[in-house]
Amino acid sequence: DREPVGAGNVFEASLGKVYCFTTIIGAQSPTKITHVWYFGDIERARVNLSIKAHSWRTYSSKVIQRHEIGDWHVDIIGPDDEVLETVEFEITP
């Protein structure tokens, strides 16, 4: 139903895929945000997401390989390239 399940900030590598959900409230017009996924300080993925209404929910996902153990974060970037929020999480064995 497009709702987060098992939300948290520590996940086992065997989970396989992790999602980052974002709720936007107050968008002035159709616009975009970007989820930038980092493993440590290394960018692993960049996903552009369309925001099509004043209030909008969206998400992106990243497949986690079993050897990608450690600290991760997702920077949520606004339409003017500003960091709106950073979501930190850890992948454990």
CSV table of C-alpha atoms in Angstrom, one decimal:
chain,number,residue,atom,x,y,z
A,1,ASP,CA,0.0,0.0,0.0
A,2,ARG,CA,3.0,2.3,-0.5
A,3,GLU,CA,3.6,2.6,3.2
A,4,PRO,CA,6.9,1.8,4.9
A,5,VAL,CA,7.1,-1.6,6.6
A,6,GLY,CA,9.9,-2.5,9.0
A,7,ALA,CA,11.1,1.1,9.3
A,8,GLY,CA,14.4,1.5,11.2
A,9,ASN,CA,18.0,2.5,10.9
A,10,VAL,CA,19.7,-0.9,11.2
A,11,PHE,CA,19.1,-3.6,8.6
A,12,GLU,CA,20.7,-7.0,8.0
A,13,ALA,CA,22.5,-7.4,4.6
A,14,SER,CA,20.3,-10.5,3.9
A,15,LEU,CA,17.3,-8.1,3.6
A,16,GLY,CA,18.5,-7.4,0.0
A,17,LYS,CA,16.7,-4.1,-0.8
A,18,VAL,CA,16.3,-1.0,1.3
A,19,TYR,CA,13.8,1.8,0.6
A,20,CYS,CA,13.9,5.5,1.4
A,21,PHE,CA,10.4,7.1,1.7
A,22,THR,CA,9.9,10.9,1.4
A,23,THR,CA,6.8,13.0,2.1
A,24,ILE,CA,6.8,16.4,0.5
A,25,ILE,CA,4.3,19.0,1.9
A,26,GLY,CA,4.1,22.5,0.4
A,27,ALA,CA,5.5,22.0,-3.1
A,28,GLN,CA,4.7,25.2,-5.1
A,29,SER,CA,4.4,23.6,-8.5
A,30,PRO,CA,5.4,20.3,-10.2
A,31,THR,CA,9.1,19.9,-9.3
A,32,LYS,CA,11.6,17.2,-8.5
A,33,ILE,CA,13.8,15.9,-5.7
A,34,THR,CA,16.7,13.5,-5.8
A,35,HIS,CA,17.7,10.7,-3.5
A,36,VAL,CA,21.5,10.3,-3.5
A,37,TRP,CA,22.5,6.9,-1.9
A,38,TYR,CA,26.0,6.7,-0.2
A,39,PHE,CA,27.9,3.7,1.1
A,40,GLY,CA,30.3,5.5,3.5
A,41,ASP,CA,31.3,8.5,1.5
A,42,ILE,CA,31.0,6.8,-1.9
A,43,GLU,CA,28.0,7.7,-4.0
A,44,ARG,CA,26.3,4.5,-5.1
A,45,ALA,CA,23.1,5.7,-6.8
A,46,ARG,CA,21.3,8.9,-7.8
A,47,VAL,CA,17.5,8.8,-8.3
A,48,ASN,CA,15.4,11.7,-9.6
A,49,LEU,CA,11.8,11.7,-8.4
A,50,SER,CA,9.0,13.8,-9.7
A,51,ILE,CA,6.8,15.8,-7.3
A,52,LYS,CA,3.5,16.4,-8.9
A,53,ALA,CA,1.3,17.9,-6.2
A,54,HIS,CA,1.3,20.2,-3.2
A,55,SER,CA,1.4,17.1,-0.9
A,56,TRP,CA,3.2,14.1,-2.4
A,57,ARG,CA,4.8,10.8,-1.2
A,58,THR,CA,7.5,9.1,-3.1
A,59,TYR,CA,10.4,6.6,-2.6
A,60,SER,CA,13.5,5.1,-4.1
A,61,SER,CA,15.2,1.8,-3.3
A,62,LYS,CA,18.7,0.3,-3.4
A,63,VAL,CA,19.7,-3.3,-3.7
A,64,ILE,CA,22.2,-4.0,-1.0
A,65,GLN,CA,24.9,-6.6,-1.7
A,66,ARG,CA,25.9,-8.9,1.2
A,67,HIS,CA,29.4,-7.4,1.3
A,68,GLU,CA,28.2,-3.8,1.7
A,69,ILE,CA,28.3,-3.9,5.5
A,70,GLY,CA,28.6,-0.6,7.3
A,71,ASP,CA,27.2,2.9,7.4
A,72,TRP,CA,25.0,4.3,4.6
A,73,HIS,CA,23.0,7.5,4.1
A,74,VAL,CA,20.6,9.0,1.6
A,75,ASP,CA,20.8,12.7,0.9
A,76,ILE,CA,17.4,14.1,-0.1
A,77,ILE,CA,18.2,16.9,-2.5
A,78,GLY,CA,15.7,19.7,-3.4
A,79,PRO,CA,15.1,21.3,-6.8
A,80,ASP,CA,17.7,24.0,-6.1
A,81,ASP,CA,20.4,21.4,-5.2
A,82,GLU,CA,20.0,22.0,-1.5
A,83,VAL,CA,20.1,19.0,1.0
A,84,LEU,CA,16.6,18.9,2.5
A,85,GLU,CA,17.4,16.0,4.8
A,86,THR,CA,19.9,13.2,5.4
A,87,VAL,CA,18.7,9.7,6.4
A,88,GLU,CA,21.4,7.6,8.0
A,89,PHE,CA,21.2,3.8,8.4
A,90,GLU,CA,23.5,0.8,9.0
A,91,ILE,CA,23.8,-2.5,7.2
A,92,THR,CA,24.9,-5.4,9.5
A,93,PRO,CA,26.0,-8.9,8.6
